Coordinates of C-alpha atoms in Angstrom, one line a residue:
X1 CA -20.7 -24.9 -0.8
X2 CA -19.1 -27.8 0.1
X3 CA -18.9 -29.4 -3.0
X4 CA -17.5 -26.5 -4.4
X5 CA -15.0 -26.3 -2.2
X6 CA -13.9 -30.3 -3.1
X7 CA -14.2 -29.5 -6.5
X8 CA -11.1 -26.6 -5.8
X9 CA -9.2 -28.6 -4.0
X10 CA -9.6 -32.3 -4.8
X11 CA -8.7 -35.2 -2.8
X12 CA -6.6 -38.2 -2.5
X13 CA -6.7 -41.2 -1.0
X14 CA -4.7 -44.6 -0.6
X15 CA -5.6 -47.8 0.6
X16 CA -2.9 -50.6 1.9
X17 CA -4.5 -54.0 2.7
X18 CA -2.4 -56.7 4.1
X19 CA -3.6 -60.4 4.4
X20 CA -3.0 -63.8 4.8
X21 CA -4.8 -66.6 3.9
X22 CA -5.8 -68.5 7.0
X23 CA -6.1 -71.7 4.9
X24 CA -2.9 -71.7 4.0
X25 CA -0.4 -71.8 7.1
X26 CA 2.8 -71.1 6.2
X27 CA 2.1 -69.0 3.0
X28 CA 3.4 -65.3 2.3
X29 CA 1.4 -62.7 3.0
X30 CA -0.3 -60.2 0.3
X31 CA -0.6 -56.8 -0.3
X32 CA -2.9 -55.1 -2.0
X33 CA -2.6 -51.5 -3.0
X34 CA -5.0 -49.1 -4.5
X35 CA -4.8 -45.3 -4.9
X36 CA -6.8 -41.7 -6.6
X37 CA -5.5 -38.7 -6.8
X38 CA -2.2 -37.7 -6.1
X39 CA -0.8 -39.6 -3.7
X40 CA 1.3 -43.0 -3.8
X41 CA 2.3 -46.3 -2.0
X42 CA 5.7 -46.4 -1.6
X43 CA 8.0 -49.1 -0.1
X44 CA 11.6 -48.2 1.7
X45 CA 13.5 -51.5 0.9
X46 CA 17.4 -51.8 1.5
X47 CA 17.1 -47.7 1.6
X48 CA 15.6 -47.7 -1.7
X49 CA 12.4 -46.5 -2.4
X50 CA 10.2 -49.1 -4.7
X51 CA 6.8 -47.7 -5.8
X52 CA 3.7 -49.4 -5.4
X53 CA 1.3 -47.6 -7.2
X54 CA 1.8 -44.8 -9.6
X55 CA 0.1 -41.2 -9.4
X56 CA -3.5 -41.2 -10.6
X57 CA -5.2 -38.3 -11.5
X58 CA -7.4 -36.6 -14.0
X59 CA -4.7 -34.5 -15.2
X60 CA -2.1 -37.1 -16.2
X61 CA -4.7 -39.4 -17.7
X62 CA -6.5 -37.5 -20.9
X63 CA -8.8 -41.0 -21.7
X64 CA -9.7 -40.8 -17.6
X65 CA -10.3 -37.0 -18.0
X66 CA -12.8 -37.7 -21.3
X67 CA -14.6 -40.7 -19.5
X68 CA -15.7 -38.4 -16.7
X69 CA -16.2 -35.8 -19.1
X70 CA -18.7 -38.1 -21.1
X71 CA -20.0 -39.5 -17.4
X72 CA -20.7 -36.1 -15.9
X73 CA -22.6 -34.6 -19.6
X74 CA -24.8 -37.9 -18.9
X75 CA -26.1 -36.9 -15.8
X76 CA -26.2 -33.2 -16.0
X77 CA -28.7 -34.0 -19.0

């Protein structure tokens, strides 16, 4: 039942990792980003919004959407 359920409604999620390197004092930090579904990283700067990561999903990606396709026949047979 409950996978029924997720396969109706889907999910998203969205990761945000900040580092630093402590071998480096002094250096920037990083930030790494990394998203499914339909969500997305966005940053506010000087009021203006400047996307991260772009909208990933099934539905907007037709060779995505054919490799799970292909994936899912695989292990259904």
């Amino acid at each position: 039942k409950l996978g029924m359920a997720g396969q109706k409604l889907g999910a998203s999620a969205l990761l945000c990792y900040i580092h630093h390197e402590p071998s480096e004092p002094g250096r920037y930090f990083s930030l790494t980003v990394a998203n499914v579904g339909t969500c997305q990283a966005v940053l506010c700067r000087d009021g203006r919004p400047l996307a991260l990561s772009k909208v990933f999903s099934l539905e907007q990606s037709a060779e995505e959407m054919e490799r799970v396709k292909l994936a899912k026949a695989i292990i259904t047979e």
